[in-house]
Short mmCIF file of C-alpha atoms and ligand atoms in Angstrom, two decimals:
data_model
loop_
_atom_site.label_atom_id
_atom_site.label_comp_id
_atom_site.label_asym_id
_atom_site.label_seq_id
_atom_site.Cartn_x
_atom_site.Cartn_y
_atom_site.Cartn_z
CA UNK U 17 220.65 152.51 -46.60
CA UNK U 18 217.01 153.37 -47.44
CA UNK U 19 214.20 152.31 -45.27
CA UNK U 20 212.52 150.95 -48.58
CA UNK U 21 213.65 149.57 -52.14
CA UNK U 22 211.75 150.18 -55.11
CA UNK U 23 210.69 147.45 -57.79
CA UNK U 24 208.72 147.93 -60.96
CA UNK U 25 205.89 146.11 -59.16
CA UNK U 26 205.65 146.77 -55.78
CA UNK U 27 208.00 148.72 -52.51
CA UNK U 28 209.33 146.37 -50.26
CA UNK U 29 210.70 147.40 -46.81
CA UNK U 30 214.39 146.63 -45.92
CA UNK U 31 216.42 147.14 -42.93
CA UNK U 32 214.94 148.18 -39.60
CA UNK U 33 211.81 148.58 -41.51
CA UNK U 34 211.17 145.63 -42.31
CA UNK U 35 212.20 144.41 -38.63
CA UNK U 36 209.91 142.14 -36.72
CA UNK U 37 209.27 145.46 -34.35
CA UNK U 38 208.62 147.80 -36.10
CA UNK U 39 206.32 145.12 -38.52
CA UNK U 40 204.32 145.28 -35.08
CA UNK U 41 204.38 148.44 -34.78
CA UNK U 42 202.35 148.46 -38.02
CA UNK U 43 200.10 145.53 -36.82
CA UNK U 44 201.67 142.65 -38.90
CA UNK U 45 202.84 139.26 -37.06
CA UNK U 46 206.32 137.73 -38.32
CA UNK U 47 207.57 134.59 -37.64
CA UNK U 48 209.76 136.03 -34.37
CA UNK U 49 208.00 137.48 -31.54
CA UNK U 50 210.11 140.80 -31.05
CA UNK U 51 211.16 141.58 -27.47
CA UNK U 52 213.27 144.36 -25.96
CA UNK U 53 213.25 145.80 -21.69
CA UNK U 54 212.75 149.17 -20.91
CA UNK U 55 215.62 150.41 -18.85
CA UNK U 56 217.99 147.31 -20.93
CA UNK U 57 220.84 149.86 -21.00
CA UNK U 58 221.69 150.40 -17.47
CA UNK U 59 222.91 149.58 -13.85
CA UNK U 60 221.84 145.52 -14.44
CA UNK U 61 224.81 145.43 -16.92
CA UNK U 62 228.77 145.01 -15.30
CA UNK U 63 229.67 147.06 -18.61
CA UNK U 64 227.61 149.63 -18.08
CA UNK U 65 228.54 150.31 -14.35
CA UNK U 66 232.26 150.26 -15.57
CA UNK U 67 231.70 152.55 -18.38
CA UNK U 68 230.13 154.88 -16.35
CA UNK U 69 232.61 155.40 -13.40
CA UNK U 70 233.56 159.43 -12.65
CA UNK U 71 230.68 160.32 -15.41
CA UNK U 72 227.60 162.06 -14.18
CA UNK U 73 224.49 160.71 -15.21
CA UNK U 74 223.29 163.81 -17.82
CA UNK U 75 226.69 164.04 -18.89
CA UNK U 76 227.47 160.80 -20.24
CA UNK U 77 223.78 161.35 -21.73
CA UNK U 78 225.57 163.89 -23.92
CA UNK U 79 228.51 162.89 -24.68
CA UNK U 80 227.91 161.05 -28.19
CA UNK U 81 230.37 157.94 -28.09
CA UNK U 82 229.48 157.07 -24.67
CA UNK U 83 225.86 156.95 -25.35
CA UNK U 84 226.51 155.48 -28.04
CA UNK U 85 228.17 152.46 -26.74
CA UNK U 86 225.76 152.31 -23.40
CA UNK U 87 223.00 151.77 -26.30
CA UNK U 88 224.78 149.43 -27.42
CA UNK U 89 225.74 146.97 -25.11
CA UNK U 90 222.63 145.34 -24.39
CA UNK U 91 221.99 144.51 -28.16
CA UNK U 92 225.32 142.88 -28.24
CA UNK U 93 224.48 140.99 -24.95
CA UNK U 94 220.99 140.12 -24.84
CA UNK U 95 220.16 139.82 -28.72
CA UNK U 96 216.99 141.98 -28.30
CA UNK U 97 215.54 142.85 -31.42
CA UNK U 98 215.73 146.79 -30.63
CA UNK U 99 218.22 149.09 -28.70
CA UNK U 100 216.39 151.47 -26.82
CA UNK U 101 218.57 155.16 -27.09
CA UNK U 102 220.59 155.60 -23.91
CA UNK U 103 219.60 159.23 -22.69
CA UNK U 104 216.86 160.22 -19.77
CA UNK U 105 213.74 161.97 -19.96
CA UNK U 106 215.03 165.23 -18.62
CA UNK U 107 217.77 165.60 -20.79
CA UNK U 108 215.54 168.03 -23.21
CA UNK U 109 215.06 169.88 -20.19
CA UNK U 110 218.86 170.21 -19.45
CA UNK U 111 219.20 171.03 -22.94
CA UNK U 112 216.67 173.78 -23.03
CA UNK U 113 218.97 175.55 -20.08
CA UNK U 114 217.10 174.52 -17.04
CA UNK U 115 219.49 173.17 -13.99
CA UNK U 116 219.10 169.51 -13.27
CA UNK U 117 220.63 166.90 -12.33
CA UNK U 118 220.17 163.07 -11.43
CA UNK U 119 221.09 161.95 -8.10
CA UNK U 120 222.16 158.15 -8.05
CA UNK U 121 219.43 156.38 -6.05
CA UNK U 122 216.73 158.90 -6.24
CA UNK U 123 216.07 160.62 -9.53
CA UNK U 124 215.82 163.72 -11.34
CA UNK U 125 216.38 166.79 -9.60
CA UNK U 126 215.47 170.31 -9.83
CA UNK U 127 217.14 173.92 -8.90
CA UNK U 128 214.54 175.65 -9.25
CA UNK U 129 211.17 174.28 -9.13
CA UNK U 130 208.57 175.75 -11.32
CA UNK U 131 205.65 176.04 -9.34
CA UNK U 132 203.51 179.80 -9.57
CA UNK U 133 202.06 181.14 -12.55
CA UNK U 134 205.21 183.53 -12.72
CA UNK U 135 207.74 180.62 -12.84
CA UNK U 136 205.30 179.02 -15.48
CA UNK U 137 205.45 182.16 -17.85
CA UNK U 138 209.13 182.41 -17.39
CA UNK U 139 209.69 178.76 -18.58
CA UNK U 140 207.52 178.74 -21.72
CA UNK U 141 209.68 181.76 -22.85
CA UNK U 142 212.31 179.06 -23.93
CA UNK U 143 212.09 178.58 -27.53
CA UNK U 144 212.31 174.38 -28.05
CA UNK U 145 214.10 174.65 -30.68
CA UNK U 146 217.44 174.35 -29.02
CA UNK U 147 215.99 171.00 -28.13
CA UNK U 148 215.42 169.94 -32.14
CA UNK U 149 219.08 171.13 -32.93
CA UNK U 150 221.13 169.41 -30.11
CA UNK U 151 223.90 167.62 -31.83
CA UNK U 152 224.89 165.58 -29.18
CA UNK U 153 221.68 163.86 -29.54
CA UNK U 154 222.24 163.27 -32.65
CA UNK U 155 225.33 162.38 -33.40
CA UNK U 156 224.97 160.03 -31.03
CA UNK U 157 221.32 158.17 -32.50
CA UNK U 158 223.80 157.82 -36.51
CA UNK U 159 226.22 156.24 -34.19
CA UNK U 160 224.28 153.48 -32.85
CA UNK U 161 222.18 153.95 -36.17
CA UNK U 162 225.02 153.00 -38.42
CA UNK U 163 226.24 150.08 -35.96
CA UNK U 164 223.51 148.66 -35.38
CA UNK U 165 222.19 147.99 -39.21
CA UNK U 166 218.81 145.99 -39.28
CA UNK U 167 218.13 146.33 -36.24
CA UNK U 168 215.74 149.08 -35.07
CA UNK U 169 216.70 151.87 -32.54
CA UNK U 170 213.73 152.77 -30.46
CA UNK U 171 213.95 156.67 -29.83
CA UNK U 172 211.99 158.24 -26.64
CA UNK U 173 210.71 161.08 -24.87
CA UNK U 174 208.58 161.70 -21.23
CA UNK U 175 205.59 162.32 -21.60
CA UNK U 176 204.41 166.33 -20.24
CA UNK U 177 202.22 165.02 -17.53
CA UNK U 178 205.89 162.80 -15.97
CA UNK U 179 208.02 165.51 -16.35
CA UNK U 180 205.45 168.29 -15.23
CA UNK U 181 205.51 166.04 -12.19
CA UNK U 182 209.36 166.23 -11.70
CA UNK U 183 209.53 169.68 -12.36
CA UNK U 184 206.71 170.92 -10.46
CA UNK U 185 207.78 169.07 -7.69
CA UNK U 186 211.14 169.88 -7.75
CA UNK U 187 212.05 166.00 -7.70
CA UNK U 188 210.73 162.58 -7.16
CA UNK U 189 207.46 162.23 -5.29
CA UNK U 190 205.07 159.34 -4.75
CA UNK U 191 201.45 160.72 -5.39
CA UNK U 192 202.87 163.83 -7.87
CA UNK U 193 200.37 166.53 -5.76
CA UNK U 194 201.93 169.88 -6.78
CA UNK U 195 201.35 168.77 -10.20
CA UNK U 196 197.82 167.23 -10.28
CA UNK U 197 197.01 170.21 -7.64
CA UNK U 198 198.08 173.29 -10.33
CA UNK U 199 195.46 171.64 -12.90
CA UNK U 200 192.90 172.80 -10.41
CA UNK U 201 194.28 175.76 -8.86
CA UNK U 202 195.72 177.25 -12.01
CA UNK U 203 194.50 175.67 -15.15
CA UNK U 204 195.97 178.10 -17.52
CA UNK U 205 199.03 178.26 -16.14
CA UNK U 206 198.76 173.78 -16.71
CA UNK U 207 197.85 174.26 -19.97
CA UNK U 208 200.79 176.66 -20.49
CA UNK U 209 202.94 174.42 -19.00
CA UNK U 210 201.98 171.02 -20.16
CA UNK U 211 201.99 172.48 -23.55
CA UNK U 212 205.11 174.31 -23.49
CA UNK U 213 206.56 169.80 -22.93
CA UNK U 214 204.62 168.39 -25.16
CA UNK U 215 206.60 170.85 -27.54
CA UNK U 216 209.76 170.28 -25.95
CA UNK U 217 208.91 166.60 -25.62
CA UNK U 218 207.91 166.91 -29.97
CA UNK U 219 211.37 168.49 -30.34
CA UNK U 220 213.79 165.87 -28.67
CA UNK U 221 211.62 162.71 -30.46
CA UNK U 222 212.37 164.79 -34.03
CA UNK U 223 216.13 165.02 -33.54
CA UNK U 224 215.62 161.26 -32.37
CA UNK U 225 214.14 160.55 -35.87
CA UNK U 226 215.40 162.70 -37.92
CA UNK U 227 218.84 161.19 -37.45
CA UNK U 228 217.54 157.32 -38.05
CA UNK U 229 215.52 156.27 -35.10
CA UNK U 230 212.97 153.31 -36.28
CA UNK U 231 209.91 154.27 -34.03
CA UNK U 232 210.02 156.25 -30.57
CA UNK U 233 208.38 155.50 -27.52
CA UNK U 234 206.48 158.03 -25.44
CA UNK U 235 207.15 157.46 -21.21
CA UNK U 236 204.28 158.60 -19.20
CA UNK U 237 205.58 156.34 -16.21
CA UNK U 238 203.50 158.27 -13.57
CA UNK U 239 199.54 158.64 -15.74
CA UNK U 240 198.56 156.18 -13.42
CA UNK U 241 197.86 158.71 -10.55
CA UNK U 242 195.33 160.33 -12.57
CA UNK U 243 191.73 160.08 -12.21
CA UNK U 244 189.97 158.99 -16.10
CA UNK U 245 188.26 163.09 -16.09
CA UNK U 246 191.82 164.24 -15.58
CA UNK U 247 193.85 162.14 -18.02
CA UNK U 248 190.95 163.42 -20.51
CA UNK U 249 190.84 166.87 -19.83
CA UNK U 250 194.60 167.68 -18.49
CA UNK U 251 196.83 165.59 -20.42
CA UNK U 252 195.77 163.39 -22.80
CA UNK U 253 195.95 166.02 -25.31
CA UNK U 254 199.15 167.10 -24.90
CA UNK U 255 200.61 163.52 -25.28
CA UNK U 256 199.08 163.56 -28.32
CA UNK U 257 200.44 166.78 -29.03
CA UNK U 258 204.09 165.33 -27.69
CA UNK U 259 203.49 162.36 -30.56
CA UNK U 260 202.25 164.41 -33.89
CA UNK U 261 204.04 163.68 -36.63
CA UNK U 262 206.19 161.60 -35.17
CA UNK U 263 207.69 160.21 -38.12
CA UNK U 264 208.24 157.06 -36.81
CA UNK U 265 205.58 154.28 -35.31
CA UNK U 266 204.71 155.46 -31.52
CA UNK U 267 204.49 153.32 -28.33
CA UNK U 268 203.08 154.84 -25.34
CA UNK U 269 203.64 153.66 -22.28
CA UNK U 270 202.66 154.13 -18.57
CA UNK U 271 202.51 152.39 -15.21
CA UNK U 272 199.26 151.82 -13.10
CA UNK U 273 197.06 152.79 -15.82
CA UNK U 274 194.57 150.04 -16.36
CA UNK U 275 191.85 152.54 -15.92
CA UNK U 276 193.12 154.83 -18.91
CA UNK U 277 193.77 152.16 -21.21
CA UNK U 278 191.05 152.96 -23.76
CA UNK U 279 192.19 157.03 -23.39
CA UNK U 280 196.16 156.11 -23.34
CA UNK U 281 195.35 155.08 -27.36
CA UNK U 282 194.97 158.85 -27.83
CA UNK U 283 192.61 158.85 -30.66
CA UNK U 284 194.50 156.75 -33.22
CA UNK U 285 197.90 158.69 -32.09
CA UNK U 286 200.07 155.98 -31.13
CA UNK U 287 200.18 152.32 -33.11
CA UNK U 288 201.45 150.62 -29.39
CA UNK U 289 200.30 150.58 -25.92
CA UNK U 290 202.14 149.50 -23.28
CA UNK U 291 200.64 147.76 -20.34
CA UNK U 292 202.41 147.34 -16.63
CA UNK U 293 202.24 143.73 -15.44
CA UNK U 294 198.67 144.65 -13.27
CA UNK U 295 196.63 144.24 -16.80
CA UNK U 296 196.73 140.69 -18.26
CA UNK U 297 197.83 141.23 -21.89
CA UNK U 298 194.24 139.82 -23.46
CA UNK U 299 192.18 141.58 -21.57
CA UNK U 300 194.20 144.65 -22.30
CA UNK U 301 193.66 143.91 -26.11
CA UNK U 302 189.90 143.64 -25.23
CA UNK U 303 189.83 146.79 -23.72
CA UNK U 304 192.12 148.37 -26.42
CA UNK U 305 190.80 146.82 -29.66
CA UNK U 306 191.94 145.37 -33.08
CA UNK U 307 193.61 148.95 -34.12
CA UNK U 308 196.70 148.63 -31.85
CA UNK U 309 200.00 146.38 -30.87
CA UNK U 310 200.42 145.67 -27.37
CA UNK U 311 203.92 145.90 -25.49
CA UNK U 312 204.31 144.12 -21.95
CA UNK U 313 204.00 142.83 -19.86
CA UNK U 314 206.23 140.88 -17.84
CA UNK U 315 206.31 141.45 -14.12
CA UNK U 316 209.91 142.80 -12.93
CA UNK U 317 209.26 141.22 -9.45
CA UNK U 318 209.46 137.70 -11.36
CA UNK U 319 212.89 138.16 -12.61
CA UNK U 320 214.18 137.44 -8.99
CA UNK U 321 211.92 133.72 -9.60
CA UNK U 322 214.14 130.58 -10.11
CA UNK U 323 213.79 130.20 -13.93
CA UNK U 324 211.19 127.44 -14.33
CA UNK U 325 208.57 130.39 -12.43
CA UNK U 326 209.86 133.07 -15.18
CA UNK U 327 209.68 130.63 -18.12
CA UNK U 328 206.08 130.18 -17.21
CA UNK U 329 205.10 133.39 -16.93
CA UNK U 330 206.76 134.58 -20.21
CA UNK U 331 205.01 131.79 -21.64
CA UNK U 332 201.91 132.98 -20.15
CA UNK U 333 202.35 136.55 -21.05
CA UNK U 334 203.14 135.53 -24.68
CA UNK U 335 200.31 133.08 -24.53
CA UNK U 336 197.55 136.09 -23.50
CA UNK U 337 199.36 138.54 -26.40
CA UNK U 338 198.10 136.72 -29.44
CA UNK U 339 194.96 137.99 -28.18
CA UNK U 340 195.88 141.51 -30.03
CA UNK U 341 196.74 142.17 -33.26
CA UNK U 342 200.29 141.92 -32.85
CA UNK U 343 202.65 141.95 -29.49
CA UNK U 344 206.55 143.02 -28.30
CA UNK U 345 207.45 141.67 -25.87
CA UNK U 346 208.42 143.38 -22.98
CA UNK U 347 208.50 143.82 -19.09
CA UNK U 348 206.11 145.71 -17.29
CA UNK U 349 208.19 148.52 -16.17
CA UNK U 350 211.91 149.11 -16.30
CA UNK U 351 214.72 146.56 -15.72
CA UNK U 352 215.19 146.47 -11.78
CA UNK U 353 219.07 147.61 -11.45
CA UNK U 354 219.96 144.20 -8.84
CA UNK U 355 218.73 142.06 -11.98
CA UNK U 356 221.00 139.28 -13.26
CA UNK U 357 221.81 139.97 -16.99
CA UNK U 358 221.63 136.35 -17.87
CA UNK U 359 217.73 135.99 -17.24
CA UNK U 360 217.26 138.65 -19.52
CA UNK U 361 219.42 137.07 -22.06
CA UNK U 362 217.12 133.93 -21.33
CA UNK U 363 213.99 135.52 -21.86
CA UNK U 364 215.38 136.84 -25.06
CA UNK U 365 216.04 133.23 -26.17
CA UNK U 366 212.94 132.16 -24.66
CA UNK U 367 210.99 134.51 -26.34
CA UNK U 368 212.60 133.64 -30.08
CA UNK U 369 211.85 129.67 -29.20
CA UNK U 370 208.31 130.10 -28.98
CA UNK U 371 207.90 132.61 -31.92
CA UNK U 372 204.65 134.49 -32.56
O1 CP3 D 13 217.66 151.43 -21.27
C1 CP3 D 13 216.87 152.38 -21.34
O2 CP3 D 13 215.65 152.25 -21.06
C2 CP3 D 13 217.34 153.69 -21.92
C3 CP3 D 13 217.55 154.76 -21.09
C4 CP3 D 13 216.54 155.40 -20.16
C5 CP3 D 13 216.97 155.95 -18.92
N1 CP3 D 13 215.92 156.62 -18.37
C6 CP3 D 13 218.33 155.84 -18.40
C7 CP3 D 13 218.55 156.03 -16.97
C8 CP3 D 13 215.18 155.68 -20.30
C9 CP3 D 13 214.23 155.28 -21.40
C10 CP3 D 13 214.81 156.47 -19.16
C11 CP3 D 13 213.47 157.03 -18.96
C12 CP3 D 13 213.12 157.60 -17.66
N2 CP3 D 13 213.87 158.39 -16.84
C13 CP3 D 13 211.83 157.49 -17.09
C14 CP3 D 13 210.67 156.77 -17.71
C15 CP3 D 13 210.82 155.32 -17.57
C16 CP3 D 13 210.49 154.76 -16.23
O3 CP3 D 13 211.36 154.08 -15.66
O4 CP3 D 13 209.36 154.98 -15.74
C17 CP3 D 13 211.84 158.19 -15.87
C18 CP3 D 13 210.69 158.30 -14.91
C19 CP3 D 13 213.13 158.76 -15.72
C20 CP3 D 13 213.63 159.60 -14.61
C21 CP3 D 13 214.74 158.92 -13.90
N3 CP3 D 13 216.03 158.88 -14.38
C22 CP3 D 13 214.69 158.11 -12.74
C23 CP3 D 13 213.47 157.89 -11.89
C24 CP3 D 13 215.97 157.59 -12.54
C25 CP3 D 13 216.43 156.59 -11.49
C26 CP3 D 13 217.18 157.17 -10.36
C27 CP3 D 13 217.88 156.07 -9.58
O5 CP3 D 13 219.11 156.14 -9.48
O6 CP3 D 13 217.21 155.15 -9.11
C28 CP3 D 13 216.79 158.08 -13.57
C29 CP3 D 13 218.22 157.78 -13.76
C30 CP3 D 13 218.53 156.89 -14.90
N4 CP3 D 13 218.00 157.01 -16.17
C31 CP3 D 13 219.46 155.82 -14.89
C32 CP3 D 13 219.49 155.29 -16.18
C33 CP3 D 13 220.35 154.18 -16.70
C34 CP3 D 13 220.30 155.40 -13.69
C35 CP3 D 13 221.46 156.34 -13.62
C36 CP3 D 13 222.69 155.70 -13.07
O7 CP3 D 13 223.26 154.83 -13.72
O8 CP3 D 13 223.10 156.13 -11.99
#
């Protein structure tokens, strides 16, 4: 299966490439508005929860048929018009040999957190290269690949500034100091750091692609705590360096990060930006321009709403996206876990009735 077939006269996309995403991705409108949910593969599915029972969170991220079928399941459900690859953003770190884990209810974890300039110069010792080979990974992206035919697999990666603030932490944390503090404090032992990601970030999205993803999105969930002078002189560049030669259209995505919007298209980088539910969708394409797709924005809070308050506000949110050049539809953040699976199936259906 090809991503394009030839004619004497002219190359014409088939299968995931010609997809209604990843056609928005490249800035065309179809005649179906695509829509997908970050964090679709998860807790809010029965299936999931059952398939997941005496199965760590990392492990069943490498183990090739399980993630396989996790990826899966909300495709088959929901009839989104992308599965997004069932893995976490610290499994490239796992992978590369550091000790992590993901405690239920609170996040990512570290063993030892890498904090001094000495820890820093240790870490960036690890070639990311183990990263680009991991099989698991994979063999695991043909499987849902090959099941999941037209369709388009979204691959993914976090972004160095999110997992810099996991790992410099040590864990979860609400303003991400010990991160945002070493920029100051240290700033070649950032630079080391955030680059020695972005590579290892670059690494996991290329075995994503290389074995059939459709486009891969780039998860800077926690940008928003950064001031415009940082974003610019601390990260943005290694997000773009995360995203080069992709080979695949890019999303990038962050919460909180109205003020970055312009800066969060990293100079032509990335062909979608996704917005949280805080930035109306037109005024984000205002603010963003005619040269890229917008993703978002539906507020999670809403899908607690009885449905005639959701309908409206998808029909709001769909309303404000034709301001930009093309739109997926999405929420503003991740799936909340206590969400009920059938308004998300809704939405889906919702979204397909009123078309582009
Ligand atoms: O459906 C999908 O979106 C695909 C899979 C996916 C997961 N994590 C699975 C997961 C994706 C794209 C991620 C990305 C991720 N992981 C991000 C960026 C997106 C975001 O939400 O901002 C971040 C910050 C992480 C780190 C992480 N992993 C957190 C904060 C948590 C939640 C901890 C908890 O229990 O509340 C995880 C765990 C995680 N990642 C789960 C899933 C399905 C829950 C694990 C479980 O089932 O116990």
């Amino acid at each position: 299966m090809g991503a394009v077939s030839s004619t004497t006269e002219s190359v014409v996309p088939v299968g995931p490439a010609a997809s209604p995403l990843v056609r928005a991705l490249r800035g065309e409108r179809t005649d179906r508005l695509p829509v997908w949910f970050m964090r679709q593969a998860g807790r809010s599915l029965p299936e999931y929860r059952e398939l997941r029972v005496g199965t760590r969170m990392l492990d069943a991220c490498l183990t090739p048929d399980l993630a396989a079928e996790i990826t899966l399941q909300p495709v088959r459900r929901h009839g989104v018009d992308a599965g997004i690859f069932f893995s976490d953003i610290v499994v490239p770190l796992r992978l590369a040999g550091i000790s992590v884990e993901i405690e239920p209810g609170r996040g990512p974890v570290f063993a030892d957190p890498v904090r001094t300039a000495s820890d820093v110069a240790r870490i960036v010792q690890i070639d990311p290269e183990v990263v680009a080979q991991a099989e698991p990974i994979r063999e695991a992206v043909r499987l849902v690949v090959a099941e999941l035919g037209d369709t388009p697999l979204i691959g993914f990666a976090g972004a160095p500034f999110t997992l810099a603030a996991y790992l410099v932490e040590g864990g979860p944390s609400k303003e991400h100091l010990r991160a945002r503090a070493m920029m100051h404090a240290d700033p070649e032992s950032w630079h080391a750091l955030a680059g020695w990601l972005a590579r290892v970030s670059r690494a996991f999205l290329g075995a994503q692609t290389d074995a059939g993803v459709s486009a891969v999105q780039l998860f800077d969930s926690w940008a928003g705590s950064l001031s415009v002078a940082d974003y610019r002189a601390f990260v943005a560049p290694h997000s773009r360096a995360a995203l080069a030669g992709a080979g695949a259209p890019r999303i990038h995505f962050g919460v909180g990060t109205n003020h970055l919007l312009p800066d969060m298209r990293l100079e032509g980088t990335t062909d979608a930006v996704g917005v949280d539910w805080r930035t109306p969708l037109d005024e984000a394409a205002r603010v963003l321009g005619p040269d890229v797709t917008v993703q978002g924005n539906i507020d999670p809070a809403l899908l607690q709403a009885p449905w005639e308050v959701i309908e409206a506000h998808v029909r709001d949110v769909v309303e404000r996206g034709r301001a930009a050049r093309a739109h997926i539809l999405n929420l503003g953040h991740g799936v909340p876990p206590e969400t009920d699976p059938d308004v998300l199936t809704r939405i889906v259906a919702l979204a397909h009735e009123v078309g582009v």
